[in-house]
PDB file of C-alpha atoms in Angstrom:
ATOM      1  CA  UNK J 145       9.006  20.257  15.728  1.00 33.00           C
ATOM      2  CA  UNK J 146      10.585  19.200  12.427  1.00 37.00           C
ATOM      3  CA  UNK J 147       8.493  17.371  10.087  1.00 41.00           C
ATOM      4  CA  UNK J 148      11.469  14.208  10.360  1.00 40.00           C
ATOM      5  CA  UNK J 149      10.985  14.179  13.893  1.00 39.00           C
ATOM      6  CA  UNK J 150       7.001  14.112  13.685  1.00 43.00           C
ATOM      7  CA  UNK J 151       5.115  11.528  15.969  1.00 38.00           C
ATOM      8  CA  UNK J 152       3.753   9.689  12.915  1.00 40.00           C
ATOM      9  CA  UNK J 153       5.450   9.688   8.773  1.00 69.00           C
ATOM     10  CA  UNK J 154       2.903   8.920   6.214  1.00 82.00           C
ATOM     11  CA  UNK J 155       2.940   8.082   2.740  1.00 84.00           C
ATOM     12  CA  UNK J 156       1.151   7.156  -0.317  1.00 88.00           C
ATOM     13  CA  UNK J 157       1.475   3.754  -2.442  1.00 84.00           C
ATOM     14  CA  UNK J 158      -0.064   3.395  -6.287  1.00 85.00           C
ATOM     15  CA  UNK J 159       0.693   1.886  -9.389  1.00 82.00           C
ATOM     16  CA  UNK J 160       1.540   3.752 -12.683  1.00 80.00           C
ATOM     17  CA  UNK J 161       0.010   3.257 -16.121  1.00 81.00           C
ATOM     18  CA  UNK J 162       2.977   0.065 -16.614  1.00 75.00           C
ATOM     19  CA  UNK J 163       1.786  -1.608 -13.513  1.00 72.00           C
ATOM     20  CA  UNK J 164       5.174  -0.138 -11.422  1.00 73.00           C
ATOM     21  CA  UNK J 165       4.482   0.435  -8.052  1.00 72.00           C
ATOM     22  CA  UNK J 166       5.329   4.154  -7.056  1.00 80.00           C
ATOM     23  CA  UNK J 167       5.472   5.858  -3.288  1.00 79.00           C
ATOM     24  CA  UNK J 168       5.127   9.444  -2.396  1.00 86.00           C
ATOM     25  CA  UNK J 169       6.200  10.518   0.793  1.00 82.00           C
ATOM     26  CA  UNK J 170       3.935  13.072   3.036  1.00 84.00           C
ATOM     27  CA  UNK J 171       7.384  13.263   5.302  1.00 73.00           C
ATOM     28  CA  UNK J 172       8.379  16.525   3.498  1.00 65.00           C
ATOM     29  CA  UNK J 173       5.317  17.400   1.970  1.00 66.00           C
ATOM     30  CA  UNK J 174       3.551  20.708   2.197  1.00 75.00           C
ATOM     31  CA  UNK J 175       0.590  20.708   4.629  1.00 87.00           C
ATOM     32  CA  UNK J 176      -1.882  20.360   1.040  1.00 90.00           C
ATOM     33  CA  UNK J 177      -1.064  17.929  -1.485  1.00 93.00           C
ATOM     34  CA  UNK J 178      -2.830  17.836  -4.681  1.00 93.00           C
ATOM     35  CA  UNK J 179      -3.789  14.648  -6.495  1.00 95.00           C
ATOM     36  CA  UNK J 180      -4.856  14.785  -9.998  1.00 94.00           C
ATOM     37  CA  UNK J 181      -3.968  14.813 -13.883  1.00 93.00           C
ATOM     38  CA  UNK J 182      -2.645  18.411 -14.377  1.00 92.00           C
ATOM     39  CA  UNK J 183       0.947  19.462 -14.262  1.00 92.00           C
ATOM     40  CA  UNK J 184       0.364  21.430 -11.026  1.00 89.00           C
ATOM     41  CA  UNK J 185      -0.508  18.392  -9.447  1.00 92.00           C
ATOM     42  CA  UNK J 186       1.610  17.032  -6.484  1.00 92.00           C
ATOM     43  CA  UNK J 187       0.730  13.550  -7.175  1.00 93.00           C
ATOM     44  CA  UNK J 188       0.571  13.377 -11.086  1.00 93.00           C
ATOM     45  CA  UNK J 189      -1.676  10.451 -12.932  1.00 94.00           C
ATOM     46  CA  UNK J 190      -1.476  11.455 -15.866  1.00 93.00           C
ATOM     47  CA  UNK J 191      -2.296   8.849 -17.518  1.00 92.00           C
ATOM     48  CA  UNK J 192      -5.676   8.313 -15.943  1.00 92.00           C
ATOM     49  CA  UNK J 193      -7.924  10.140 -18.253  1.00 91.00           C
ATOM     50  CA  UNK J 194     -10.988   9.464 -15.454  1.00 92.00           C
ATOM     51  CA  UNK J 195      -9.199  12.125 -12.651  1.00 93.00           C
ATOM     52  CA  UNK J 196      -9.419  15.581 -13.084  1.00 92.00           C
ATOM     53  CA  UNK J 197      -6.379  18.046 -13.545  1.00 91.00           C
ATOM     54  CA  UNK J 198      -6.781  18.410  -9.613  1.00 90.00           C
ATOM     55  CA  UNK J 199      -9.029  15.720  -8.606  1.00 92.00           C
ATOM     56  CA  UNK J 200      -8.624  15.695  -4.335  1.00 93.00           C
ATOM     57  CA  UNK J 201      -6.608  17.313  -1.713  1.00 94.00           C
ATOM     58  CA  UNK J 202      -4.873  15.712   1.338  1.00 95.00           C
ATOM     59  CA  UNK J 203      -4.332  18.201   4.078  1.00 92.00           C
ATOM     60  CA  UNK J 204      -2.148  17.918   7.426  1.00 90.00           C
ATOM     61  CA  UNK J 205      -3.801  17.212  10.739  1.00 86.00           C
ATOM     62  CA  UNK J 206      -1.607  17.610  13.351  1.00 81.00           C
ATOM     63  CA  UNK J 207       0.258  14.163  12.974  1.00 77.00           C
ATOM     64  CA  UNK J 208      -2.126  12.903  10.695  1.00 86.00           C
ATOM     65  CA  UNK J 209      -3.838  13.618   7.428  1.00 92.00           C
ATOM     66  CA  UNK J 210      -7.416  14.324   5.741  1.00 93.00           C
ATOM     67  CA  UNK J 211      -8.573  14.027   2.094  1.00 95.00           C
ATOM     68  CA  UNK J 212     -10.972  16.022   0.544  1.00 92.00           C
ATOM     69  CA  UNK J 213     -12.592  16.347  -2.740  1.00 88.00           C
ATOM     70  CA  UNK J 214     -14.960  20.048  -2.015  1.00 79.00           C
ATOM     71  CA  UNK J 215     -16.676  19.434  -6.223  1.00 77.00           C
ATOM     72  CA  UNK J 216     -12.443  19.453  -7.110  1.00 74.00           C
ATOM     73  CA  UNK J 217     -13.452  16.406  -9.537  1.00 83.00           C
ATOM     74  CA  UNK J 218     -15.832  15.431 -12.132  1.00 80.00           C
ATOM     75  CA  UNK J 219     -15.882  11.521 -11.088  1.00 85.00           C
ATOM     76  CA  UNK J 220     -16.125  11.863  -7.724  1.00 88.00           C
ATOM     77  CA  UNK J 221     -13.213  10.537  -4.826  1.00 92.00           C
ATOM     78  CA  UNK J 222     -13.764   6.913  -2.763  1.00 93.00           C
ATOM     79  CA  UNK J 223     -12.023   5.829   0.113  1.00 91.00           C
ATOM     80  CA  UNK J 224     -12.530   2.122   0.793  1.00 87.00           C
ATOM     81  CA  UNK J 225     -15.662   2.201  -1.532  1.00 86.00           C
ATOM     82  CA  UNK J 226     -17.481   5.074   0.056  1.00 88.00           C
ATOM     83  CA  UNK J 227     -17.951   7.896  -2.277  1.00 89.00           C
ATOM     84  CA  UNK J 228     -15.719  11.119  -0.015  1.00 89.00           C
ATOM     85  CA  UNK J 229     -18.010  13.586   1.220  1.00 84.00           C
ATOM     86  CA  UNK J 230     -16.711  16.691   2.948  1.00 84.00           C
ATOM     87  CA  UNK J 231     -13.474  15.624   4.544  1.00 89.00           C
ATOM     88  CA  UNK J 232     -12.014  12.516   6.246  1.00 91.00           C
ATOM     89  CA  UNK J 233      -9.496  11.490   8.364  1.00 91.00           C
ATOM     90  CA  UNK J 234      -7.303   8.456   7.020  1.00 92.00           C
ATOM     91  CA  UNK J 235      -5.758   5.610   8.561  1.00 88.00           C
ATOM     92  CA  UNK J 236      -3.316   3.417   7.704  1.00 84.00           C
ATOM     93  CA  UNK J 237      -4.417   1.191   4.855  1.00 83.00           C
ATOM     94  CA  UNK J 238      -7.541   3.223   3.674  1.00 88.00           C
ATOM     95  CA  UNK J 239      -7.557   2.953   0.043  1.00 89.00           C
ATOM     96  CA  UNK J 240      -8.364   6.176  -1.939  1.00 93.00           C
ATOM     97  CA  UNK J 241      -9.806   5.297  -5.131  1.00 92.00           C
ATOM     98  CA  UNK J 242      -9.663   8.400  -8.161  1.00 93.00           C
ATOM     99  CA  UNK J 243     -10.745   7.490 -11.625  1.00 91.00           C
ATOM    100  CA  UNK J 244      -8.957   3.922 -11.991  1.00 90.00           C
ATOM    101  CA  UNK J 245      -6.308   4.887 -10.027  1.00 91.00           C
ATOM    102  CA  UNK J 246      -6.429   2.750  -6.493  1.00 90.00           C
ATOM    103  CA  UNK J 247      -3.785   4.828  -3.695  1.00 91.00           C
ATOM    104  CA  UNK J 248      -3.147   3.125  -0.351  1.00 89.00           C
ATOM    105  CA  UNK J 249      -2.097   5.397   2.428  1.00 90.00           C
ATOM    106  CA  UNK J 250       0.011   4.194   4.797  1.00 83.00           C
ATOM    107  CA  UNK J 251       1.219   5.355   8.174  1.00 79.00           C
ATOM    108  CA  UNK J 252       4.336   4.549  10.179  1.00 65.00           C
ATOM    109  CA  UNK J 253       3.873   4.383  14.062  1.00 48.00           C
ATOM    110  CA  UNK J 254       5.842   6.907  16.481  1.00 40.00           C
ATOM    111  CA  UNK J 255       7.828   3.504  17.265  1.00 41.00           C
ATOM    112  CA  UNK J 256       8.858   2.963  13.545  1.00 39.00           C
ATOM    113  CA  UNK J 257       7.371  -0.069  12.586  1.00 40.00           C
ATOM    114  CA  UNK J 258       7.055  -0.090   8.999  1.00 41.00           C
ATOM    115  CA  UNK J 259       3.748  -1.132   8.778  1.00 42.00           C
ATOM    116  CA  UNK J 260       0.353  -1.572  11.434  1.00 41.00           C
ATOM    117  CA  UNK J 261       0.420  -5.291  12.442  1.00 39.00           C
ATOM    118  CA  UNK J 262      -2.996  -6.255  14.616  1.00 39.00           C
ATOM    119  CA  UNK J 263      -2.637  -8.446  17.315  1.00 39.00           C
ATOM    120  CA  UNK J 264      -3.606 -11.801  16.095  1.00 41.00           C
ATOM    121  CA  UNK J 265      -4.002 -14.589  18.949  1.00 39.00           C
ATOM    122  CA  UNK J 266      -4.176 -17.688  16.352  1.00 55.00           C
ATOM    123  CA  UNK J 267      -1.679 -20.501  15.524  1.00 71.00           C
ATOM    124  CA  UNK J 268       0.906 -19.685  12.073  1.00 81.00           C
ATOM    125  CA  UNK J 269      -0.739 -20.895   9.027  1.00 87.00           C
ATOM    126  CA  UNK J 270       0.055 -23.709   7.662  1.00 90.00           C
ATOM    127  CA  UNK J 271       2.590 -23.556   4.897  1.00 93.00           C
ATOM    128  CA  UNK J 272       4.279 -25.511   1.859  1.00 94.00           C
ATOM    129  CA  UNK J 273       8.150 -24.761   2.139  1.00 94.00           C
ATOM    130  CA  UNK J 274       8.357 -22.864  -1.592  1.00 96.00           C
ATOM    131  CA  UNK J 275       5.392 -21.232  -0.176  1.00 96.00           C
ATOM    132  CA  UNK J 276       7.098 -20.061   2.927  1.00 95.00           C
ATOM    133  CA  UNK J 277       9.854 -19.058   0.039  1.00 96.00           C
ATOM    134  CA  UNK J 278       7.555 -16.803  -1.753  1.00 97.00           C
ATOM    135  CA  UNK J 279       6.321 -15.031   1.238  1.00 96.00           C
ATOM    136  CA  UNK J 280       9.600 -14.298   2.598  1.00 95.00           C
ATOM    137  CA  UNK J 281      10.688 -12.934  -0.367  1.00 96.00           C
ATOM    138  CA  UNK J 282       7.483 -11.245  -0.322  1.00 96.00           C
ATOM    139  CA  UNK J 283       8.232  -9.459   2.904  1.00 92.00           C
ATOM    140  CA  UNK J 284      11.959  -9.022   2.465  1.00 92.00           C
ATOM    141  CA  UNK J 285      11.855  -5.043   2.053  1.00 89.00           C
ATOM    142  CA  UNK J 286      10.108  -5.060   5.178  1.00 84.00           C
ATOM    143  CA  UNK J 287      13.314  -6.710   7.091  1.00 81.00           C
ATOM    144  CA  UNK J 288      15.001  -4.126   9.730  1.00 71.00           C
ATOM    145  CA  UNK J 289      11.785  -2.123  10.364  1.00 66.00           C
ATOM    146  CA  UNK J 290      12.931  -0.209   7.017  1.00 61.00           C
ATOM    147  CA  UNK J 291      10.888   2.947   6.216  1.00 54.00           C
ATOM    148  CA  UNK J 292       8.311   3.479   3.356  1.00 68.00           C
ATOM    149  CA  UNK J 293       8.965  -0.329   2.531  1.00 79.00           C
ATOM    150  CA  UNK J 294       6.616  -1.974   0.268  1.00 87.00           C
ATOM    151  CA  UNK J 295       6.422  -5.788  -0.540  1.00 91.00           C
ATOM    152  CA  UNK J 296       8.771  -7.011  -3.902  1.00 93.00           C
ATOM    153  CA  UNK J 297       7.529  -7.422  -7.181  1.00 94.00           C
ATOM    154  CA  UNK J 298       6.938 -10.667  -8.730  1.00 95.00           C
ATOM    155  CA  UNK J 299       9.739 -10.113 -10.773  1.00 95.00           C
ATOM    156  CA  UNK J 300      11.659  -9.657  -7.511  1.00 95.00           C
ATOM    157  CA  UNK J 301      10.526 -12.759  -5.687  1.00 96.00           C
ATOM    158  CA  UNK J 302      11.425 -14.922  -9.326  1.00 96.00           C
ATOM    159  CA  UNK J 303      14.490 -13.447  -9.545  1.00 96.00           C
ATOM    160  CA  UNK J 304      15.633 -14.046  -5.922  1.00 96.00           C
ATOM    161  CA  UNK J 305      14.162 -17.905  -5.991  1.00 96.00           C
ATOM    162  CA  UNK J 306      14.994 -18.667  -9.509  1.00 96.00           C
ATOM    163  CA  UNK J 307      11.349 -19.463 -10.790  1.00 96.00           C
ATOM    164  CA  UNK J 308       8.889 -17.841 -13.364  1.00 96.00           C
ATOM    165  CA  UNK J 309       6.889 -15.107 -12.602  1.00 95.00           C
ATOM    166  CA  UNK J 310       3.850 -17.069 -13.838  1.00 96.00           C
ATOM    167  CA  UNK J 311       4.787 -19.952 -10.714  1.00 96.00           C
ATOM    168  CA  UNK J 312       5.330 -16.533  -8.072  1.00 96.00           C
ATOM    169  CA  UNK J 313       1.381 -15.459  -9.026  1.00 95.00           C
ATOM    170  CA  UNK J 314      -0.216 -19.176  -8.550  1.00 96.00           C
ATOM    171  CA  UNK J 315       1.850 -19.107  -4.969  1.00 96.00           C
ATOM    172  CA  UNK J 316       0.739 -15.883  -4.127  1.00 96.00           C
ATOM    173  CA  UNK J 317      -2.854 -16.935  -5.220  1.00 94.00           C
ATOM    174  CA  UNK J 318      -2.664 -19.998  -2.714  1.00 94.00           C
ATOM    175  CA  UNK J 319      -1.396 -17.729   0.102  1.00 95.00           C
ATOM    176  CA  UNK J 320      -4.466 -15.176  -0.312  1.00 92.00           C
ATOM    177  CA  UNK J 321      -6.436 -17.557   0.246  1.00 90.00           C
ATOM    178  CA  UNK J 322      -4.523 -19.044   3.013  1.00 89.00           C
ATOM    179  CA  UNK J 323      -4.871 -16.263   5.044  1.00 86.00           C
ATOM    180  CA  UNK J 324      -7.887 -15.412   3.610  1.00 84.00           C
ATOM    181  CA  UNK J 325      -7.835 -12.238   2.009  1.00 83.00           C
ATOM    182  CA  UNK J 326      -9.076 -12.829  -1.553  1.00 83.00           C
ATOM    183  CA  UNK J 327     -11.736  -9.982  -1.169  1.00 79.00           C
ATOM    184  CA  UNK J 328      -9.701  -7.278  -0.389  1.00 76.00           C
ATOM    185  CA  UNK J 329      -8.497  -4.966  -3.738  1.00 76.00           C
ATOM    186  CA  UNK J 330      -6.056  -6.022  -5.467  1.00 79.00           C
ATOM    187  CA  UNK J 331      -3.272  -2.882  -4.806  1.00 78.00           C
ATOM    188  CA  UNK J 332      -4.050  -3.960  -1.446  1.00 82.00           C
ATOM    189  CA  UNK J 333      -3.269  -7.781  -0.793  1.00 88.00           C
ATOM    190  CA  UNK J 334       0.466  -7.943  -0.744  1.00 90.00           C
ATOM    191  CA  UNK J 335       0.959  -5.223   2.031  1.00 87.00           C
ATOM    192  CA  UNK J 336      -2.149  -7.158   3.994  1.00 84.00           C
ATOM    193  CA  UNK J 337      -0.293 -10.913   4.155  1.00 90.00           C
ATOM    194  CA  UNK J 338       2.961  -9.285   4.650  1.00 88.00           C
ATOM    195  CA  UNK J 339       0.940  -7.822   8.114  1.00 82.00           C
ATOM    196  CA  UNK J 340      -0.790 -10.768   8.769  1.00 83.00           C
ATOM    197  CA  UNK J 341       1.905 -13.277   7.987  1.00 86.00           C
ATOM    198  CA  UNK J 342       4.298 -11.213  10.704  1.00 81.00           C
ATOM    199  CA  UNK J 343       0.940 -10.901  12.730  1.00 74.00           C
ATOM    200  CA  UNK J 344       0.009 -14.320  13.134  1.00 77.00           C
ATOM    201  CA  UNK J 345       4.329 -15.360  13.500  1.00 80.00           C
ATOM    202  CA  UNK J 346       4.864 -16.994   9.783  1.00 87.00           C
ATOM    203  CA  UNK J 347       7.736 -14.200   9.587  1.00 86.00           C
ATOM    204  CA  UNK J 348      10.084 -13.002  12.069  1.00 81.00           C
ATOM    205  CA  UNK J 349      13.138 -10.884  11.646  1.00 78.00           C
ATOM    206  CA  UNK J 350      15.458 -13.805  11.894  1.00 84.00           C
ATOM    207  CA  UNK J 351      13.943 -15.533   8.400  1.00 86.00           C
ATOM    208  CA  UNK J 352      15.854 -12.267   6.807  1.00 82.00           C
ATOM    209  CA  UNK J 353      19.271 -12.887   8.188  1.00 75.00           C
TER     210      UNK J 353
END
């Protein structure tokens, strides 16, 4: 089978050293990919001077993937907090943690839904209209079922509702905690209300017409 026409595409989500939100994509990746600080790393962080030159390994499962670490790093590799011991499976939305660096993986279902949304028998949250703004803005990359999307900057969401960044981040703020989600990491918020908000029927395809 070709890789494009695998059951399940996968890829990886993490900031850079200027807060820019980067994605690598496991579609075309060689069955072992190599995070770390050296040049003959597949996923370069250079800039984090707490990951070694190769600091962990993702391997292909079948239609999945594994991470492993095997004494590759001085710091040690976490996945959702845990310090990585021998090798382990991810799913969607684990968050691999090397030096500073925080990396969500993400998986795409056979179906082609752009991100895992839980079934969520509860009432839409209540919401302010600008606040309704903001998260559909939020969530516009998402619109169409489009691949490897991740949620818009806060320059994005400014830009498209002509306010400041400063008033996106105090909406955002408010809608954490709306759907209560202040706890989780911070790399790992937006993606989470953009799930839950389409989850619990705030969104719908027809607020991106």
């Amino acid at each position: 089978m070709a890789r494009g026409a695998r059951g399940v595409s996968a890829f990886l989500v993490y900031s850079d050293d200027n807060a820019y939100q980067r994605t690598y994509s496991l579609d075309d990746a060689a069955d072992r990919v190599r995070i770390g600080r050296g040049t003959d790393a597949d996923v370069r962080l250079a800039w984090d001077r707490e990951v070694s030159r190769v600091h962990a390994e993702l391997q292909r499962l079948g239609e999945g993937w594994a991470l492993s670490d095997d004494g590759l790093s001085a710091n040690g590799t976490y996945v959702n907090g845990e310090r990585l011991r021998g090798r382990r499976r991810l799913a969607s939305g684990d968050e691999i943690r090397v030096g500073k660096t925080g990396i969500v993986f993400r998986a795409l279902s056979a179906a082609g839904s752009s991100t895992f949304v839980p079934t969520v028998d509860v009432r839409p949250v209540e919401l302010s209209r600008m606040q309704r703004r903001v998260l559909i803005a939020l969530a516009r990359p998402f619109a169409g079922g489009a691949a490897h999307a991740v949620p818009a900057t806060n320059q994005q969401i400014a830009e498209e509702l002509f306010i400041s960044v400063d008033a996106v981040k105090t909406h955002l703020r408010v809608l954490f905690g709306k759907f209560e989600i202040t706890g989780l990491p911070q790399n790992q918020k937006r993606a989470r209300l953009v799930e839950l908000a389409m989850a619990r029927r705030n969104l719908s395809e027809a607020d991106f017409v």
